[in-house]
Structures are given as C-alpha cells and as structure tokens.
mmCIF file of C-alpha atoms (C1' of nucleotides) in Angstrom:
data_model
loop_
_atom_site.group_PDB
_atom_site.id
_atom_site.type_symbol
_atom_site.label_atom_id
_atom_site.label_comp_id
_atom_site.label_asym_id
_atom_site.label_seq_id
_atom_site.Cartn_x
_atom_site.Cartn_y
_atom_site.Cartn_z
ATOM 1 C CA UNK A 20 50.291 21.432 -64.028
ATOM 2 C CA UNK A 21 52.236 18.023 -63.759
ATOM 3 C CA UNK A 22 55.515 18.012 -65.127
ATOM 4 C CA UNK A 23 58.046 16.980 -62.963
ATOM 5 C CA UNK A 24 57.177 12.972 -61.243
ATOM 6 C CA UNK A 25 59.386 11.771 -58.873
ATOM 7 C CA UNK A 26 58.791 8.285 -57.492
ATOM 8 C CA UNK A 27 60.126 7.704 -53.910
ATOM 9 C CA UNK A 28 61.432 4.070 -53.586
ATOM 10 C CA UNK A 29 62.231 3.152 -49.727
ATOM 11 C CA UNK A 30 64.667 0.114 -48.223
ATOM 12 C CA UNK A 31 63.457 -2.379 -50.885
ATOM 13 C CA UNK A 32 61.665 -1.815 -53.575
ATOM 14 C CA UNK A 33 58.771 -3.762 -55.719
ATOM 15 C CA UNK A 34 59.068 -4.444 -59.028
ATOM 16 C CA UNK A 35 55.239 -4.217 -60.038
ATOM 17 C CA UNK A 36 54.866 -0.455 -58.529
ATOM 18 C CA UNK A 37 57.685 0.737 -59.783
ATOM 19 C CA UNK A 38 57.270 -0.918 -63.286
ATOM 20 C CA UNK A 39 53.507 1.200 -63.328
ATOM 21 C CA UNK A 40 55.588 4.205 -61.978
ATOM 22 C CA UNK A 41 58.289 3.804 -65.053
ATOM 23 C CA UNK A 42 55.663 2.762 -67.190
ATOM 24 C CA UNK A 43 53.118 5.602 -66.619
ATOM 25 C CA UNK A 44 55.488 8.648 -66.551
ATOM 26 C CA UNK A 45 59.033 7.250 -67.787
ATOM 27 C CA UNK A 46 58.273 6.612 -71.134
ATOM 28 C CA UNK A 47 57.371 9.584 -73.382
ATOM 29 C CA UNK A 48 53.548 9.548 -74.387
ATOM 30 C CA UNK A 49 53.821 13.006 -75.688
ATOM 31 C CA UNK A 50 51.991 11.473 -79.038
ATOM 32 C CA UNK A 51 49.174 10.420 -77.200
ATOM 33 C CA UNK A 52 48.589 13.661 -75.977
ATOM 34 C CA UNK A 53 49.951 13.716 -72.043
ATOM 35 C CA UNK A 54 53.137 16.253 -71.589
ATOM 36 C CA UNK A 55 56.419 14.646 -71.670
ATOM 37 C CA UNK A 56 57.288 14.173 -67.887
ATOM 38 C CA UNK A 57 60.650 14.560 -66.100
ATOM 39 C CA UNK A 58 60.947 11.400 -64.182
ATOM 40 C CA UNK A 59 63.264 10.627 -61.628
ATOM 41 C CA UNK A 60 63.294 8.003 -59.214
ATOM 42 C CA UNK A 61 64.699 8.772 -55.693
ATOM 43 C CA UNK A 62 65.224 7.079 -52.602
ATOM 44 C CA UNK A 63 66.428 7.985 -48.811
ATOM 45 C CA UNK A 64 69.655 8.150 -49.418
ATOM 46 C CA UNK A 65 70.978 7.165 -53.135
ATOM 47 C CA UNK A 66 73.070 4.289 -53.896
ATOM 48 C CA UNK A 67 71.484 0.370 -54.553
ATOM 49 C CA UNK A 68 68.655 -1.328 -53.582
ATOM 50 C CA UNK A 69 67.278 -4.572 -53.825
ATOM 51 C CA UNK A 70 64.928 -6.579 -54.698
ATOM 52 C CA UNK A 71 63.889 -9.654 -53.297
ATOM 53 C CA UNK A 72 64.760 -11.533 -56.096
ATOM 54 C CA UNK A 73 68.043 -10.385 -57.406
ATOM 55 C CA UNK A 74 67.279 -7.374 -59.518
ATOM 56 C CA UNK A 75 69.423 -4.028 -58.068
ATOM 57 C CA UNK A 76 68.256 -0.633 -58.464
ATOM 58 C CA UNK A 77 70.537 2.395 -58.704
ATOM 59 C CA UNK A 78 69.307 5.465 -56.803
ATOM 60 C CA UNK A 79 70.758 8.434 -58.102
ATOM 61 C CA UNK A 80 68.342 10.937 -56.214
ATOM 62 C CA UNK A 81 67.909 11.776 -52.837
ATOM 63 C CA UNK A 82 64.523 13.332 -50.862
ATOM 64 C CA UNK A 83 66.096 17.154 -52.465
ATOM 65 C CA UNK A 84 64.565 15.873 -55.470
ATOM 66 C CA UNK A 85 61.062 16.008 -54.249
ATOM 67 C CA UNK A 86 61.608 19.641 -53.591
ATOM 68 C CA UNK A 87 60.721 20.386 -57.302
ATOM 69 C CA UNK A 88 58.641 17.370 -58.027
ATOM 70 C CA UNK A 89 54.793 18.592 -59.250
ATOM 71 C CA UNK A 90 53.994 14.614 -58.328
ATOM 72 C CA UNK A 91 55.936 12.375 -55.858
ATOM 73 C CA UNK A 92 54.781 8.388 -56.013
ATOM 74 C CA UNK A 93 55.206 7.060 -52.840
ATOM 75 C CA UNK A 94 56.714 3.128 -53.893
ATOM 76 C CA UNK A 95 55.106 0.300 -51.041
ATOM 77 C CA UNK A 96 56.429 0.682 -47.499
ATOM 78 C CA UNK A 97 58.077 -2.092 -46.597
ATOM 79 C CA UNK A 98 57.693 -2.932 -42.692
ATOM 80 C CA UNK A 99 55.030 -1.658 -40.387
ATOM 81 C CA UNK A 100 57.437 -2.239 -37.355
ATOM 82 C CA UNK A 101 59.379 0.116 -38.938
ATOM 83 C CA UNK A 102 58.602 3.875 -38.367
ATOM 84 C CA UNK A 103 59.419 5.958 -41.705
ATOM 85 C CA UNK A 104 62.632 7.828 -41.418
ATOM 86 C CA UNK A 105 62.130 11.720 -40.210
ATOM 87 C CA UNK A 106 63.910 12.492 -43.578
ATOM 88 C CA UNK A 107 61.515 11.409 -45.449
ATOM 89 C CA UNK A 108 58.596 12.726 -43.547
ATOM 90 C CA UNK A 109 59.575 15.816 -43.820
ATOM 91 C CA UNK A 110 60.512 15.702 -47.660
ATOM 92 C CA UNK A 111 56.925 14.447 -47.959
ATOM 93 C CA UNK A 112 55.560 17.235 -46.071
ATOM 94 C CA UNK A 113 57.087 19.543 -47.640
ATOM 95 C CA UNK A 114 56.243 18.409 -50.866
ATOM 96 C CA UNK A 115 52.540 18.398 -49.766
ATOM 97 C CA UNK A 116 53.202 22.132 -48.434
ATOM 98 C CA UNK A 117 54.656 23.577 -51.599
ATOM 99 C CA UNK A 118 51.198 22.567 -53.306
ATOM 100 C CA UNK A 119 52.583 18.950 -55.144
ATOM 101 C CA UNK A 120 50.622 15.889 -55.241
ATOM 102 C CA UNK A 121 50.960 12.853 -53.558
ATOM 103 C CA UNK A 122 50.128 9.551 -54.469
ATOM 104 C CA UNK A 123 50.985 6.218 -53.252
ATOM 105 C CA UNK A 124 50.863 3.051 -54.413
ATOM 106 C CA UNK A 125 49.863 -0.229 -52.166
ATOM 107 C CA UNK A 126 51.184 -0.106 -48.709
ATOM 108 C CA UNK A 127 52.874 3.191 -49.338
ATOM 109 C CA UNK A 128 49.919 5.023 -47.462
ATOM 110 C CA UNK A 129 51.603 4.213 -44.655
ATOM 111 C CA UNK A 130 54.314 6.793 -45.336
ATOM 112 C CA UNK A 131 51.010 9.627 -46.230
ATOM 113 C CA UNK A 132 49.733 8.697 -43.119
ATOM 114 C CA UNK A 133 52.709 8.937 -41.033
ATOM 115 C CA UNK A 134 53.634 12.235 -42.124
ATOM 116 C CA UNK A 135 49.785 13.208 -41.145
ATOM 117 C CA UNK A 136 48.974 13.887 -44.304
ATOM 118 C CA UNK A 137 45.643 11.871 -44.684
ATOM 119 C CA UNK A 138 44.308 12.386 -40.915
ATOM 120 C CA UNK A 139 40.849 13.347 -41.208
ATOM 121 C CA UNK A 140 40.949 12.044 -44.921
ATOM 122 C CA UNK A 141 39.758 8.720 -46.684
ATOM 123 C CA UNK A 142 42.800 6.141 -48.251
ATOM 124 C CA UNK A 143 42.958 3.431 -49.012
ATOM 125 C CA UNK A 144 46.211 0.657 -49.132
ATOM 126 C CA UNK A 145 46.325 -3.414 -49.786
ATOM 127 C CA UNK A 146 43.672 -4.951 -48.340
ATOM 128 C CA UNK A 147 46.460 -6.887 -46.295
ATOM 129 C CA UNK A 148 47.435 -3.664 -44.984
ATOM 130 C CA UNK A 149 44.362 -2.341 -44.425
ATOM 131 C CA UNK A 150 44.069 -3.541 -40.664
ATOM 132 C CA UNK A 151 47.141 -2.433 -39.327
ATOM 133 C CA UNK A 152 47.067 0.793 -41.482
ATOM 134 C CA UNK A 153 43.562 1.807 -39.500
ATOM 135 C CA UNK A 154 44.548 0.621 -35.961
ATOM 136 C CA UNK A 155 48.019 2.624 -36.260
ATOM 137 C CA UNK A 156 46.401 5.465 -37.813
ATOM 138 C CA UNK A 157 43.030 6.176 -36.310
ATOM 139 C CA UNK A 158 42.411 9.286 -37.784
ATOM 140 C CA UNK A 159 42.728 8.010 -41.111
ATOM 141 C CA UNK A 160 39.594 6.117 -42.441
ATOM 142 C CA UNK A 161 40.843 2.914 -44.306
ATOM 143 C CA UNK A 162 38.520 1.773 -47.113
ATOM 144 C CA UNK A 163 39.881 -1.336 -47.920
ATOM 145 C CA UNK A 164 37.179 -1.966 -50.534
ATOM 146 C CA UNK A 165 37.913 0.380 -53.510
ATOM 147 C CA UNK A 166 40.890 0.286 -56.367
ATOM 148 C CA UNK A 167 41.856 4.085 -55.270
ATOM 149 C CA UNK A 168 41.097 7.340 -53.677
ATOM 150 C CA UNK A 169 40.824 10.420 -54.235
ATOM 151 C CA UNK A 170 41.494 13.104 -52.220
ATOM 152 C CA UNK A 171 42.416 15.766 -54.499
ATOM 153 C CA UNK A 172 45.968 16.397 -53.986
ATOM 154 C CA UNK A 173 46.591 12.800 -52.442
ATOM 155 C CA UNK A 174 45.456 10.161 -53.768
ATOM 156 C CA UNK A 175 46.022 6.488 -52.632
ATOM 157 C CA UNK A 176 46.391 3.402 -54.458
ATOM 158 C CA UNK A 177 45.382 -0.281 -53.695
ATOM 159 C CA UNK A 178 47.734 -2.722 -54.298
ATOM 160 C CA UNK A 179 49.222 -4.823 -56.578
ATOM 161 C CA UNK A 180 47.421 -3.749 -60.653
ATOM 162 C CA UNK A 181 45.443 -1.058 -58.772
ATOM 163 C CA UNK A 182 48.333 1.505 -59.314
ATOM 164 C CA UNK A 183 47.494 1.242 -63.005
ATOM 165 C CA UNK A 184 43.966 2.272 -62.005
ATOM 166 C CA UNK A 185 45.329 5.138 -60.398
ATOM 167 C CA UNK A 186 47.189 6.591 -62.380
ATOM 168 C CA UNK A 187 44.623 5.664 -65.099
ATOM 169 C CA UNK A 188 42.289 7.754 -63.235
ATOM 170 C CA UNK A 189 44.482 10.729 -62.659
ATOM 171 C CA UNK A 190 45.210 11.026 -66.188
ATOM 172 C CA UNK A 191 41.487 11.359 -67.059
ATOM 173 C CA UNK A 192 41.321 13.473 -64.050
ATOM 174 C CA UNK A 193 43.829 15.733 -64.814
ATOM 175 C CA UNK A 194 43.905 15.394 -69.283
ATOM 176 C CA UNK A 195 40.508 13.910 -70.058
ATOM 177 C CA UNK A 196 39.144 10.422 -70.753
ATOM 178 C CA UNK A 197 40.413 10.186 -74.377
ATOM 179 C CA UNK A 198 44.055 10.661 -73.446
ATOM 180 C CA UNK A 199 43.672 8.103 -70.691
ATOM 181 C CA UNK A 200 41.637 5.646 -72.908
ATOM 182 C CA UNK A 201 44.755 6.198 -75.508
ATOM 183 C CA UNK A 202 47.306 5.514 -72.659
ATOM 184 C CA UNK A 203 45.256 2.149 -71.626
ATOM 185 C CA UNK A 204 44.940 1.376 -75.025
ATOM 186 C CA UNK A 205 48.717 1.471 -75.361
ATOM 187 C CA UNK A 206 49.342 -0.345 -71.900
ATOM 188 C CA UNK A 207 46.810 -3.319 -73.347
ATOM 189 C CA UNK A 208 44.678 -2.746 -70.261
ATOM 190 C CA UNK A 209 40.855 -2.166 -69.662
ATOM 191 C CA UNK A 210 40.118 1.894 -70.174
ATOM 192 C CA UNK A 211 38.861 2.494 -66.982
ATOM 193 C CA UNK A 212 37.728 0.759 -63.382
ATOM 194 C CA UNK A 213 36.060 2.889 -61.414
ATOM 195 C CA UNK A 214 37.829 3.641 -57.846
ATOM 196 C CA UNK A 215 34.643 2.268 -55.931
ATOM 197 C CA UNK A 216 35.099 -1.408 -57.798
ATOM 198 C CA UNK A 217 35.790 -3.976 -55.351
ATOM 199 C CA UNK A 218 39.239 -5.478 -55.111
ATOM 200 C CA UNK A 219 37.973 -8.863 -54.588
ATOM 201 C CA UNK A 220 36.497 -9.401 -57.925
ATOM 202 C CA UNK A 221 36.130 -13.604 -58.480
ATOM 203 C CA UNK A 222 36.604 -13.428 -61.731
ATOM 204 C CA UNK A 223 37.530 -10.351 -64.154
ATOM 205 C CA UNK A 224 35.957 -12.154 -67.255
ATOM 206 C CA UNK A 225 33.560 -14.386 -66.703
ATOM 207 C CA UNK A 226 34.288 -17.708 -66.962
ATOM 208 C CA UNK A 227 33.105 -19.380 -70.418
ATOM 209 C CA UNK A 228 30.441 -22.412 -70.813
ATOM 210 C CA UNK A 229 27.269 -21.539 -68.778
ATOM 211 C CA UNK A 230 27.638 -18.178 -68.244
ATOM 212 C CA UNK A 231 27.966 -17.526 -71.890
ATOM 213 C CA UNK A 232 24.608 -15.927 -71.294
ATOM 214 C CA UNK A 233 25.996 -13.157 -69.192
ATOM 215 C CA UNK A 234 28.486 -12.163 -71.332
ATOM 216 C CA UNK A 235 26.149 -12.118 -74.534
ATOM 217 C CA UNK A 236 24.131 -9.427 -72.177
ATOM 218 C CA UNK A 237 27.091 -7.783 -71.073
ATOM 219 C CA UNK A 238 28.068 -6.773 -74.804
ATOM 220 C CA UNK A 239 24.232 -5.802 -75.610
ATOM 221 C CA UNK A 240 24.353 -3.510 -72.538
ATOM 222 C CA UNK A 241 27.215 -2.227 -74.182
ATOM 223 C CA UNK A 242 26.075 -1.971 -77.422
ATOM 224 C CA UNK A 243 22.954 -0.574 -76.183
ATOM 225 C CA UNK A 244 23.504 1.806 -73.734
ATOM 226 C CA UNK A 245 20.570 4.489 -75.198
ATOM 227 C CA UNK A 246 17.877 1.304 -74.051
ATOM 228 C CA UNK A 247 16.564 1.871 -70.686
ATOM 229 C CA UNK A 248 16.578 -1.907 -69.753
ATOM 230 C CA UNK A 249 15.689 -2.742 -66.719
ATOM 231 C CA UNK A 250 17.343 -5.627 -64.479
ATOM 232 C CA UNK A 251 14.075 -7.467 -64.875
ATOM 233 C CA UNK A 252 14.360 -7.356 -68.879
ATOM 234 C CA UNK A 253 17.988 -7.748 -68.784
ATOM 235 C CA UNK A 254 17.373 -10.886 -66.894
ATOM 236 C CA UNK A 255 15.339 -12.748 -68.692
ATOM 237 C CA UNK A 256 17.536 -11.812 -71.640
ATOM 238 C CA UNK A 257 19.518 -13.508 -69.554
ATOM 239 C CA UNK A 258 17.662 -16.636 -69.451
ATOM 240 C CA UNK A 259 17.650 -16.176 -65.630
ATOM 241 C CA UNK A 260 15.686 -15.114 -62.664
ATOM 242 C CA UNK A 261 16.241 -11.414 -61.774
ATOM 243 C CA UNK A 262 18.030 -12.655 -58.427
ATOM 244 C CA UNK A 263 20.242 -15.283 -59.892
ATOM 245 C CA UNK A 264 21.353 -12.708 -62.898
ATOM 246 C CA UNK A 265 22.148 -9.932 -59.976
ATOM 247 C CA UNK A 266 24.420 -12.350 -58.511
ATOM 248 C CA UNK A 267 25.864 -13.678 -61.768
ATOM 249 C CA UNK A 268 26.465 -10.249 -62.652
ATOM 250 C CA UNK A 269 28.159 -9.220 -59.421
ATOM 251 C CA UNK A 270 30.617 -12.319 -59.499
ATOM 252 C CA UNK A 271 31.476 -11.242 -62.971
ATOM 253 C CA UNK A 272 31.848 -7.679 -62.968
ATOM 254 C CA UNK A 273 32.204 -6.978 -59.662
ATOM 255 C CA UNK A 274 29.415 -4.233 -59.569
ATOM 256 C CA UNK A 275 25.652 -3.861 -59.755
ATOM 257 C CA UNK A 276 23.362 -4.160 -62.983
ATOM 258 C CA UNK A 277 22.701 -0.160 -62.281
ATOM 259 C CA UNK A 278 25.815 1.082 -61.081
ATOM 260 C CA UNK A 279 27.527 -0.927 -64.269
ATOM 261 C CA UNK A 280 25.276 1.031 -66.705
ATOM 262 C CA UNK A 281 25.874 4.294 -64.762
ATOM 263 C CA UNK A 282 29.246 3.855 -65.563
ATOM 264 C CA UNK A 283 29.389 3.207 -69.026
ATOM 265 C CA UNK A 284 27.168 5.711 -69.627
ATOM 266 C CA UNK A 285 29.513 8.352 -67.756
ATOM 267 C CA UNK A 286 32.411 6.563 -69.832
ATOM 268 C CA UNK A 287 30.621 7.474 -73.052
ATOM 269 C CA UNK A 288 29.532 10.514 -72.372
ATOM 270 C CA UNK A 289 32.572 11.936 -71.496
ATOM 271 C CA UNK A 290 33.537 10.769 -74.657
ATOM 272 C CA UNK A 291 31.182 12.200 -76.452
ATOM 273 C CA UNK A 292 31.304 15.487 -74.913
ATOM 274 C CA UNK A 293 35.234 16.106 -75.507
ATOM 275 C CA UNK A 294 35.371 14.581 -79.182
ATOM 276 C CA UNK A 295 32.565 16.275 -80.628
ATOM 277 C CA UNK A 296 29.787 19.428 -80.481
ATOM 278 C CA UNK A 297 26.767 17.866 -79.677
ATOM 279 C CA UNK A 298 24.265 19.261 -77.646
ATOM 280 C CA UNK A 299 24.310 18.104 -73.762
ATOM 281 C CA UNK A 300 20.304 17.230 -74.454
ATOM 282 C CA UNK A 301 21.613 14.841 -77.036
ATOM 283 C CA UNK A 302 24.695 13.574 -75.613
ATOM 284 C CA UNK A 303 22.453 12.486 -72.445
ATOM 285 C CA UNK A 304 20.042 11.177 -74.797
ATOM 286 C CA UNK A 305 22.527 9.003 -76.537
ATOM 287 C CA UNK A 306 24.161 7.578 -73.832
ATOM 288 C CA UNK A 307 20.608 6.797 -72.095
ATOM 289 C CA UNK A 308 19.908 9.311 -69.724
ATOM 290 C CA UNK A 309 16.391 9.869 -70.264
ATOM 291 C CA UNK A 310 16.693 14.069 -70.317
ATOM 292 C CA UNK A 311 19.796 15.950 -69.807
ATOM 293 C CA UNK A 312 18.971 17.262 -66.039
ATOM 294 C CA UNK A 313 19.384 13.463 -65.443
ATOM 295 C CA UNK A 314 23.212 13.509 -66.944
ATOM 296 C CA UNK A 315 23.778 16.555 -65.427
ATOM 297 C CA UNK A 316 23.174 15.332 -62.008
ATOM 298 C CA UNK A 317 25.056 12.048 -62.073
ATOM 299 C CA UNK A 318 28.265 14.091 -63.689
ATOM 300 C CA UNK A 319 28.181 16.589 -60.959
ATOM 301 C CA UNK A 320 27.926 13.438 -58.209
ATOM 302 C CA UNK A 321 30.739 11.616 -59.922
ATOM 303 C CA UNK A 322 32.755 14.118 -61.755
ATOM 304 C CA UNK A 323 32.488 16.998 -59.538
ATOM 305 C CA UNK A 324 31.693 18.814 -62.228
ATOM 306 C CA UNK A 325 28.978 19.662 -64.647
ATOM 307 C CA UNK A 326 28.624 18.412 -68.275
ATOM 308 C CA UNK A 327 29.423 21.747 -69.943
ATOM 309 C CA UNK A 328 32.430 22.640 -67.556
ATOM 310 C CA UNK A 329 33.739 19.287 -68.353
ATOM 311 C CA UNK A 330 33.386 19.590 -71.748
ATOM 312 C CA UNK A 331 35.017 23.178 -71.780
ATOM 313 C CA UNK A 332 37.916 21.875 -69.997
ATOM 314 C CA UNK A 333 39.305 19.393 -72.238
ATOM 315 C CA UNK A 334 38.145 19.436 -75.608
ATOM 316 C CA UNK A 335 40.647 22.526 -76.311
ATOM 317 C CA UNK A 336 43.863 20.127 -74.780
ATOM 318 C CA UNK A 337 42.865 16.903 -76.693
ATOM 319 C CA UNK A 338 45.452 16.114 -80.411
ATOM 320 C CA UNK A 339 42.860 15.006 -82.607
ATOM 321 C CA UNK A 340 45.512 12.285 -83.965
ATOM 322 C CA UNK A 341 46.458 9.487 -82.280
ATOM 323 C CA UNK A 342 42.763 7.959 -81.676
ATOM 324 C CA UNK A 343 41.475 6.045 -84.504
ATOM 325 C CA UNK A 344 39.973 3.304 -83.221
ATOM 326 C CA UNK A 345 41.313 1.021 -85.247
ATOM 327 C CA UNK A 346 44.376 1.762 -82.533
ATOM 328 C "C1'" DC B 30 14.801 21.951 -55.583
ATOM 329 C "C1'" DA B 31 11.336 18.897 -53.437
ATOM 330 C "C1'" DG B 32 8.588 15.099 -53.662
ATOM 331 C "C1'" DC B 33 7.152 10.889 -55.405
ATOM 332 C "C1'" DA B 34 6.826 6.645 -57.884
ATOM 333 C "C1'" DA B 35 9.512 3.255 -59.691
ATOM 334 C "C1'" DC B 36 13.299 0.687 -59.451
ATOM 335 C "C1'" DC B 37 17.366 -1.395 -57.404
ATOM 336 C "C1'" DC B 38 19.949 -4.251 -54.256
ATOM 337 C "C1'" DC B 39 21.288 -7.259 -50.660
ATOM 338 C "C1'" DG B 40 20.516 -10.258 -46.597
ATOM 339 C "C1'" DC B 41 17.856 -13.986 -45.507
ATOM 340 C "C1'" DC B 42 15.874 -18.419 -46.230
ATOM 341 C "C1'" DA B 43 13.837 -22.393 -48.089
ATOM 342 C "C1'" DA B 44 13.931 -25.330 -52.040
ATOM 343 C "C1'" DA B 45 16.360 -27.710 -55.623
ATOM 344 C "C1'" DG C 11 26.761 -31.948 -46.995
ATOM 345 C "C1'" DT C 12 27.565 -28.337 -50.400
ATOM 346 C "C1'" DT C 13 26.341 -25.305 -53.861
ATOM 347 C "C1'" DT C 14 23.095 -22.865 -56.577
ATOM 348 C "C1'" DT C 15 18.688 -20.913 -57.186
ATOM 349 C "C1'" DG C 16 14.922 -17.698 -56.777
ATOM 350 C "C1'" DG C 17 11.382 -15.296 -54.050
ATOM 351 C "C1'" DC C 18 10.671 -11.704 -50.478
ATOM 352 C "C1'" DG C 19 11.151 -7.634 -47.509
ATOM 353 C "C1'" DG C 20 12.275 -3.067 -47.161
ATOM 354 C "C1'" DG C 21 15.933 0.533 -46.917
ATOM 355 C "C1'" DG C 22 18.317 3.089 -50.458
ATOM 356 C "C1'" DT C 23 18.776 5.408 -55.002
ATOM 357 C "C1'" DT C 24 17.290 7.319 -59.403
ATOM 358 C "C1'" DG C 25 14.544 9.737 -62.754
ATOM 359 C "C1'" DC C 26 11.308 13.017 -63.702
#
DNA sequence: CAGCAACCCCGCCAAA
DNA sequence: GTTTTGGCGGGGTTGC
C-alpha cells in the first residue's frame, strides 16, 4: 500500500526529477483512479536549496520524514567525490528496513548503492554515471542500457525522461495498466516503454520522407496485432529487404520487429484482461498469441505473473469512469 | 514439461 | 571516403 511519497532532494537539486516527482505524486489523480498521496519533499537538513539556474527550493522536511514514508524518491546525487552524508544513509536504510520502497531517479543510485542497498542487485543510473557507479560499487551490476529496474522494493531510474518511465511502470505495477495509461494520457506522454528499451534511441519517431514506409507498417502492426506477420512479410510490406527493414526498425523504435510485437501484445492484453470478461483463450487469441498456453507463458516471463492472477488483481480496483477514449 | 521446427536477430562483409 | 544496403551464418528464442 503506497500512500505516503516522500522525495529526498540532496545539496542541489534538478528541476526535471523533481518536476516528475511533483508531477507523479503531488498533484491529486484520485479521479483517475490512483489514491491521493501525501507528498512531501525533504532534504538533509531543511532550509533552501538551489538550483543551478536561479530557482530556490524550500525544504521544510528533514530525513524523520522518511520514517513514515511507504515510498522515498531518491532526487540525482550530485558529486561522486562526495560520499553521501551518514544521515542520510541511515534514513535510507531504515526506510528500506521498515519494508518502504525505494526508488531513485538518474544518478541517485548512487545514494541506494552507498547505503548497500542494491549489492548483489541489478540498477541502473545515467548512462554518464554508469562507469563510475560500477567501478565504486562492484557489487552492484550497472545496466546502463535499460529506462529502469526493477528490483521489487527498489527500483532505479535512468536519467533525464526515464523517471517518467518509472514511475509509469510502478503505477501499472502496483494499480494496473489502465490507471497508468490514464495517468500518461494526462501527462501527454507515450503509455508505456518497456524498462529493457535502450536509452540511446536515434530517433523516437521516425523521421518523415523515406521512411514513411516504416511508419505506415508500424500503425498496421498496430492495428493488426491478431496477424501473425512475420519480419519477412512485414518487410516487404515495407518495400524493403528483411535486413534493411530490421535495421530501419531498430533506429526507429529502438527494439526488435519481435520483441516490438511482444510488447504490444502484452500492452493489449493486459488491457483486455482488466476491462472486460473475456475468456484468457480469447484474449490470447485477439491479441495474436496463437493459443492461450502461448500468452500464458510470455505473461508469467514478463509479468511475473499469470494471466488469470493478473486479471484477478486489478479488475476489482479499476473506476470504470475516467477512460473513454475519446480522453 | 520437453523437444523440435521455425523464426528471429545481429555481426560481418562486400556491393552499391 | 562515407553511408546505406542486403545476403549469410549460426546462436538464441518462440510457439506448439
């Protein structure tokens, strides 16, 4: 049960993670189905803080307030010359003890990691960061390559837009894909990037004029998700040689043809399976998994849990308002 | 749940 | 010289 967010801002403070902090659990989105959050922001020791460019932040919370935080957001860490202050370690630690969750955005895994917290455990951080962030902390096993982990009860961001992503992701996690497709909706931001998506995308929408050809079989794919295509047909629908339309594809989305599908198909099935009663064997069939077995497996391998389990767990929390899609 | 056939995907390389 | 293309090999994954 998440209720109570505190965000942890350090010596400075940046004004894109805090802005997804504010923006994610400030404002009440009790209409879109999420619980209306306590949010505070805290800091080492309260009192101002600055930005880089002239904006001041007033803390008015000190580490006591993680004590009854359900979720603490650890803000970017500064300075890797700088060790994290013992106060704050231990705050952190406790949090982590009492049974909260941790998450941090950007560079603040370096704060999880020096309180221990991720040793033995994947993160992930800025790519920047990524280096020093592994060499300092060798039990920790950097993947620099993903938007976000997840590691249960810590999670860790990449940086810069990747905190939306997160926090994206925990809300389907922890409420269900509808209430985090509503909350994206709202933020005017793609639904959902899956945490394995490369950071170093080339380009998010693919640029117009010749690759208009991709993007007309992008939205068929879409449209079309029930087809079994395969990257052969998809290709020449493509007007392209299977290898050239693999690489196309790659630059645009940042994915594979396959894993792409997989993923929409996921998407809409979880969809399907919280907003209405259709069978599994039909849902699968629908979203183009060839027999349910098939759906079953792939939700269980990216889920981590099966279709039905899924299903039972949040089609009872969902507000049937909110989501016409006319939104 | 294992096994298998089909399919995918990426590095490599030569050609355009 | 640089960039893009497309065919190939074969290790990996998926679907049934």
């Amino acid at each position: 049960m998440i209720r109570t967010v505190v965000a942890v801002a350090h010596t400075s403070f940046g004004a894109l993670s805090l802005g997804v902090a504010t923006e994610m659990f400030g404002y009440d989105r009790s209409h879109l189905g999420l619980p209306r959050f306590d949010f505070r922001l805290a800091g080492v020791r309260t009192g101002e803080l600055r930005s880089p460019f002239g904006m001041v932040l007033k803390i008015e919370h000190g580490l006591e307030a993680l004590d009854d935080a359900d979720l603490v957001l650890i803000q970017p860490w500064d300075d890797d010359t700088i060790e994290p202050p013992e106060a704050l370690i231990d705050a952190v630690r406790r949090a982590h003890d009492r049974g909260a969750t941790l998450m941090s955005f950007c560079s603040g895994a370096w704060v999880l990691a020096a309180a221990g917290l991720l040793d033995g455990k994947r993160a992930t951080t800025h790519w920047e960061w990524a280096d020093r962030l592994a060499a300092r902390f060798p039990n920790v096993t950097v993947d620099p390559g993903v938007l976000y982990v997840d590691e249960g009860r810590i999670l860790t961001g990449a940086g810069g837009a990747a905190g939306v992503d997160l926090c994206l992701h925990l809300f389907r996690r922890e409420w269900g894909a509808r209430i985090a497709n509503a909350v994206a909706r709202a933020l005017v931001v793609p639904p959902h990037r899956d945490g394995g998506q490369g950071q170093f995308i080339v380009s998010p929408l693919p640029e117009v004029g010749d690759s208009d050809r991709l993007v007309d079989v992008l939205a068929w794919m879409r449209e079309n998700l029930h087809e079994s295509a395969t990257v052969d047909q998809l290709a020449a629908r493509a007007l392209m040689s299977p290898r050239s339309f693999a690489r196309h594809f790659r630059a645009a989305t940042g994915t594979t043809p396959r894993a792409w599908l997989l993923a929409q198909r996921l998407q809409q099935a979880e969809e399907l399976l919280e907003s209405g009663d259709l069978p599994v064997e039909e849902v699968a069939r629908r979203v183009g998994f060839g027999t349910a077995a098939a759906l079953r497996d792939q939700f269980v391998r990216r889920r981590g849990v099966p279709p039905r389990d899924y299903r039972r767990a949040f089609r009872s929390t969902v507000s049937p308002v909110v989501l016409a899609e006319t939104g």
